[in-house]
Amino acid sequence: MSEGHWVVNTVILGQPMAFNMDTLVTMWAAMIFLLLVSFVATRNLSIFPTKIQMIFETILGYFKNLTDTTIGNEGRKHFPLIASLFLFIVTANLMGQLPLRMIELKQGEIASPTNDINLTAGLAIVVLVYYVTVGLIKKNFRFLFHGFSISAIISTLLEFLDMITRPFSLALRLFCNILVGELLIAALLSICAWIVPLPMMFFEVLVACLQALVFTMLTTVYIAAAVNSEE
């Protein structure tokens, strides 16, 4: 899991632990970058928006419409999580691209936080806990248990199986796409550092945005299924 990363080994409360420092650093860099950009974008809001305000309004407007359309009347409640997920993931995905890729460290590579399964699994668990919690609040025990008949018990077991596999699919899809893309670019850079890797780098920028959108849209669908009544 940690091969190829800048790994720091330490002992916490008597337990040996290893940290992928490259992805920890870029994860915090992504969060700090988003905080700073958000502050700048919202500092002087105007009817005649600046370019950065226009970009943020376009992105947030898209996800507002997505939540309203997919979730319905309760979409506004879940909009902050969904928009924040997209902005963080797309920023994190792009952290391993140029110009950071040109920086070489003796300790290891500078990589996207999302090429670390620990981060993508953490995001998937956050999504799982969130939609299960809102489902329980909305539907009480009926969200997890459908009755005592044979068909209801089978349906409940299938729901639990689906609930378990969802975070795995979310985490692995994001992790594998970003990791494979970075490995391909690294291989091309080792062969020829000029021109040859450029098409793959541009393609990976597209993949980074697309995978952030896929993760966010699936999260929206899971929340919608949790809070909306079955017809």
PDB file of N, CA and C in Angstrom, residues 63 85-86 88-91 93-94 114 120 123 169-179 181 203-219:
ATOM      1  N   PHE A  63     -24.159  21.969  -8.734  1.00  0.00           N
ATOM      2  CA  PHE A  63     -24.443  20.983  -7.684  1.00  0.00           C
ATOM      3  C   PHE A  63     -25.726  21.309  -6.926  1.00  0.00           C
ATOM      4  N   LEU A  85     -17.378  17.805  -1.155  1.00  0.00           N
ATOM      5  CA  LEU A  85     -16.727  16.584  -1.634  1.00  0.00           C
ATOM      6  C   LEU A  85     -16.131  16.788  -3.024  1.00  0.00           C
ATOM      7  N   PHE A  86     -16.927  17.368  -3.920  1.00  0.00           N
ATOM      8  CA  PHE A  86     -16.429  17.564  -5.284  1.00  0.00           C
ATOM      9  C   PHE A  86     -15.216  18.488  -5.299  1.00  0.00           C
ATOM     10  N   PHE A  88     -13.079  19.248  -2.977  1.00  0.00           N
ATOM     11  CA  PHE A  88     -11.887  18.650  -2.369  1.00  0.00           C
ATOM     12  C   PHE A  88     -11.298  17.565  -3.264  1.00  0.00           C
ATOM     13  N   ILE A  89     -12.145  16.678  -3.788  1.00  0.00           N
ATOM     14  CA  ILE A  89     -11.633  15.557  -4.582  1.00  0.00           C
ATOM     15  C   ILE A  89     -10.990  16.039  -5.875  1.00  0.00           C
ATOM     16  N   VAL A  90     -11.626  16.999  -6.559  1.00  0.00           N
ATOM     17  CA  VAL A  90     -11.034  17.461  -7.813  1.00  0.00           C
ATOM     18  C   VAL A  90      -9.712  18.182  -7.549  1.00  0.00           C
ATOM     19  N   THR A  91      -9.628  18.925  -6.451  1.00  0.00           N
ATOM     20  CA  THR A  91      -8.364  19.580  -6.099  1.00  0.00           C
ATOM     21  C   THR A  91      -7.306  18.549  -5.744  1.00  0.00           C
ATOM     22  N   ASN A  93      -7.190  15.393  -6.665  1.00  0.00           N
ATOM     23  CA  ASN A  93      -6.806  14.637  -7.862  1.00  0.00           C
ATOM     24  C   ASN A  93      -5.752  15.364  -8.683  1.00  0.00           C
ATOM     25  N   LEU A  94      -5.874  16.689  -8.728  1.00  0.00           N
ATOM     26  CA  LEU A  94      -4.969  17.482  -9.561  1.00  0.00           C
ATOM     27  C   LEU A  94      -3.646  17.802  -8.867  1.00  0.00           C
ATOM     28  N   THR A 114      -5.355  11.350  -3.450  1.00  0.00           N
ATOM     29  CA  THR A 114      -6.304  10.297  -3.809  1.00  0.00           C
ATOM     30  C   THR A 114      -5.643   9.095  -4.470  1.00  0.00           C
ATOM     31  N   THR A 120      -9.031   7.642   0.071  1.00  0.00           N
ATOM     32  CA  THR A 120     -10.275   7.333  -0.647  1.00  0.00           C
ATOM     33  C   THR A 120     -11.196   6.465   0.204  1.00  0.00           C
ATOM     34  N   LEU A 123     -12.870   8.815   2.695  1.00  0.00           N
ATOM     35  CA  LEU A 123     -13.966   9.558   2.073  1.00  0.00           C
ATOM     36  C   LEU A 123     -15.194   8.674   1.894  1.00  0.00           C
ATOM     37  N   SER A 169     -16.560   0.148  -3.585  1.00  0.00           N
ATOM     38  CA  SER A 169     -16.556   0.570  -4.991  1.00  0.00           C
ATOM     39  C   SER A 169     -16.174   2.041  -5.122  1.00  0.00           C
ATOM     40  N   LEU A 170     -16.682   2.888  -4.228  1.00  0.00           N
ATOM     41  CA  LEU A 170     -16.327   4.308  -4.261  1.00  0.00           C
ATOM     42  C   LEU A 170     -14.826   4.501  -4.061  1.00  0.00           C
ATOM     43  N   ALA A 171     -14.279   3.839  -3.036  1.00  0.00           N
ATOM     44  CA  ALA A 171     -12.864   4.013  -2.702  1.00  0.00           C
ATOM     45  C   ALA A 171     -11.966   3.459  -3.796  1.00  0.00           C
ATOM     46  N   LEU A 172     -12.252   2.248  -4.268  1.00  0.00           N
ATOM     47  CA  LEU A 172     -11.371   1.604  -5.248  1.00  0.00           C
ATOM     48  C   LEU A 172     -11.423   2.294  -6.607  1.00  0.00           C
ATOM     49  N   ARG A 173     -12.615   2.744  -7.020  1.00  0.00           N
ATOM     50  CA  ARG A 173     -12.726   3.402  -8.318  1.00  0.00           C
ATOM     51  C   ARG A 173     -11.860   4.663  -8.363  1.00  0.00           C
ATOM     52  N   LEU A 174     -11.985   5.490  -7.337  1.00  0.00           N
ATOM     53  CA  LEU A 174     -11.217   6.737  -7.294  1.00  0.00           C
ATOM     54  C   LEU A 174      -9.726   6.452  -7.166  1.00  0.00           C
ATOM     55  N   PHE A 175      -9.369   5.569  -6.256  1.00  0.00           N
ATOM     56  CA  PHE A 175      -7.959   5.239  -6.009  1.00  0.00           C
ATOM     57  C   PHE A 175      -7.288   4.661  -7.255  1.00  0.00           C
ATOM     58  N   CYS A 176      -7.916   3.679  -7.875  1.00  0.00           N
ATOM     59  CA  CYS A 176      -7.298   2.997  -9.018  1.00  0.00           C
ATOM     60  C   CYS A 176      -7.131   3.931 -10.217  1.00  0.00           C
ATOM     61  N   ASN A 177      -8.128   4.740 -10.495  1.00  0.00           N
ATOM     62  CA  ASN A 177      -8.032   5.636 -11.646  1.00  0.00           C
ATOM     63  C   ASN A 177      -6.907   6.657 -11.479  1.00  0.00           C
ATOM     64  N   ILE A 178      -6.781   7.214 -10.286  1.00  0.00           N
ATOM     65  CA  ILE A 178      -5.735   8.220 -10.068  1.00  0.00           C
ATOM     66  C   ILE A 178      -4.360   7.571 -10.011  1.00  0.00           C
ATOM     67  N   LEU A 179      -4.245   6.429  -9.331  1.00  0.00           N
ATOM     68  CA  LEU A 179      -2.953   5.748  -9.214  1.00  0.00           C
ATOM     69  C   LEU A 179      -2.444   5.282 -10.569  1.00  0.00           C
ATOM     70  N   GLY A 181      -3.210   6.381 -13.534  1.00  0.00           N
ATOM     71  CA  GLY A 181      -2.840   7.533 -14.348  1.00  0.00           C
ATOM     72  C   GLY A 181      -1.472   8.070 -13.984  1.00  0.00           C
ATOM     73  N   PHE A 203      -4.946  14.175 -20.602  1.00  0.00           N
ATOM     74  CA  PHE A 203      -6.005  13.182 -20.391  1.00  0.00           C
ATOM     75  C   PHE A 203      -6.250  12.957 -18.904  1.00  0.00           C
ATOM     76  N   GLU A 204      -5.174  12.924 -18.106  1.00  0.00           N
ATOM     77  CA  GLU A 204      -5.316  12.711 -16.674  1.00  0.00           C
ATOM     78  C   GLU A 204      -6.000  13.882 -15.971  1.00  0.00           C
ATOM     79  N   VAL A 205      -5.832  15.086 -16.504  1.00  0.00           N
ATOM     80  CA  VAL A 205      -6.571  16.235 -15.958  1.00  0.00           C
ATOM     81  C   VAL A 205      -8.065  16.013 -16.152  1.00  0.00           C
ATOM     82  N   LEU A 206      -8.435  15.518 -17.340  1.00  0.00           N
ATOM     83  CA  LEU A 206      -9.840  15.198 -17.611  1.00  0.00           C
ATOM     84  C   LEU A 206     -10.334  14.085 -16.697  1.00  0.00           C
ATOM     85  N   VAL A 207      -9.514  13.043 -16.518  1.00  0.00           N
ATOM     86  CA  VAL A 207      -9.887  11.927 -15.643  1.00  0.00           C
ATOM     87  C   VAL A 207     -10.060  12.408 -14.208  1.00  0.00           C
ATOM     88  N   ALA A 208      -9.178  13.302 -13.765  1.00  0.00           N
ATOM     89  CA  ALA A 208      -9.253  13.826 -12.394  1.00  0.00           C
ATOM     90  C   ALA A 208     -10.594  14.522 -12.158  1.00  0.00           C
ATOM     91  N   CYS A 209     -11.028  15.334 -13.115  1.00  0.00           N
ATOM     92  CA  CYS A 209     -12.314  16.028 -12.980  1.00  0.00           C
ATOM     93  C   CYS A 209     -13.474  15.050 -13.081  1.00  0.00           C
ATOM     94  N   LEU A 210     -13.371  14.100 -14.009  1.00  0.00           N
ATOM     95  CA  LEU A 210     -14.451  13.135 -14.212  1.00  0.00           C
ATOM     96  C   LEU A 210     -14.645  12.241 -12.998  1.00  0.00           C
ATOM     97  N   GLN A 211     -13.546  11.761 -12.398  1.00  0.00           N
ATOM     98  CA  GLN A 211     -13.658  10.878 -11.240  1.00  0.00           C
ATOM     99  C   GLN A 211     -14.213  11.615 -10.016  1.00  0.00           C
ATOM    100  N   ALA A 212     -13.870  12.885  -9.879  1.00  0.00           N
ATOM    101  CA  ALA A 212     -14.463  13.678  -8.791  1.00  0.00           C
ATOM    102  C   ALA A 212     -15.963  13.811  -8.993  1.00  0.00           C
ATOM    103  N   LEU A 213     -16.372  14.015 -10.243  1.00  0.00           N
ATOM    104  CA  LEU A 213     -17.797  14.144 -10.549  1.00  0.00           C
ATOM    105  C   LEU A 213     -18.533  12.823 -10.324  1.00  0.00           C
ATOM    106  N   VAL A 214     -17.930  11.709 -10.728  1.00  0.00           N
ATOM    107  CA  VAL A 214     -18.554  10.393 -10.541  1.00  0.00           C
ATOM    108  C   VAL A 214     -18.745  10.101  -9.053  1.00  0.00           C
ATOM    109  N   PHE A 215     -17.706  10.326  -8.254  1.00  0.00           N
ATOM    110  CA  PHE A 215     -17.788  10.095  -6.816  1.00  0.00           C
ATOM    111  C   PHE A 215     -18.917  10.923  -6.207  1.00  0.00           C
ATOM    112  N   THR A 216     -18.994  12.181  -6.610  1.00  0.00           N
ATOM    113  CA  THR A 216     -19.989  13.089  -6.054  1.00  0.00           C
ATOM    114  C   THR A 216     -21.403  12.714  -6.494  1.00  0.00           C
ATOM    115  N   MET A 217     -21.566  12.350  -7.748  1.00  0.00           N
ATOM    116  CA  MET A 217     -22.894  11.986  -8.245  1.00  0.00           C
ATOM    117  C   MET A 217     -23.393  10.693  -7.601  1.00  0.00           C
ATOM    118  N   LEU A 218     -22.504   9.712  -7.411  1.00  0.00           N
ATOM    119  CA  LEU A 218     -22.909   8.480  -6.734  1.00  0.00           C
ATOM    120  C   LEU A 218     -23.300   8.761  -5.282  1.00  0.00           C
ATOM    121  N   THR A 219     -22.556   9.655  -4.634  1.00  0.00           N
ATOM    122  CA  THR A 219     -22.916  10.052  -3.277  1.00  0.00           C
ATOM    123  C   THR A 219     -24.313  10.669  -3.246  1.00  0.00           C
TER     124      THR A 219
END
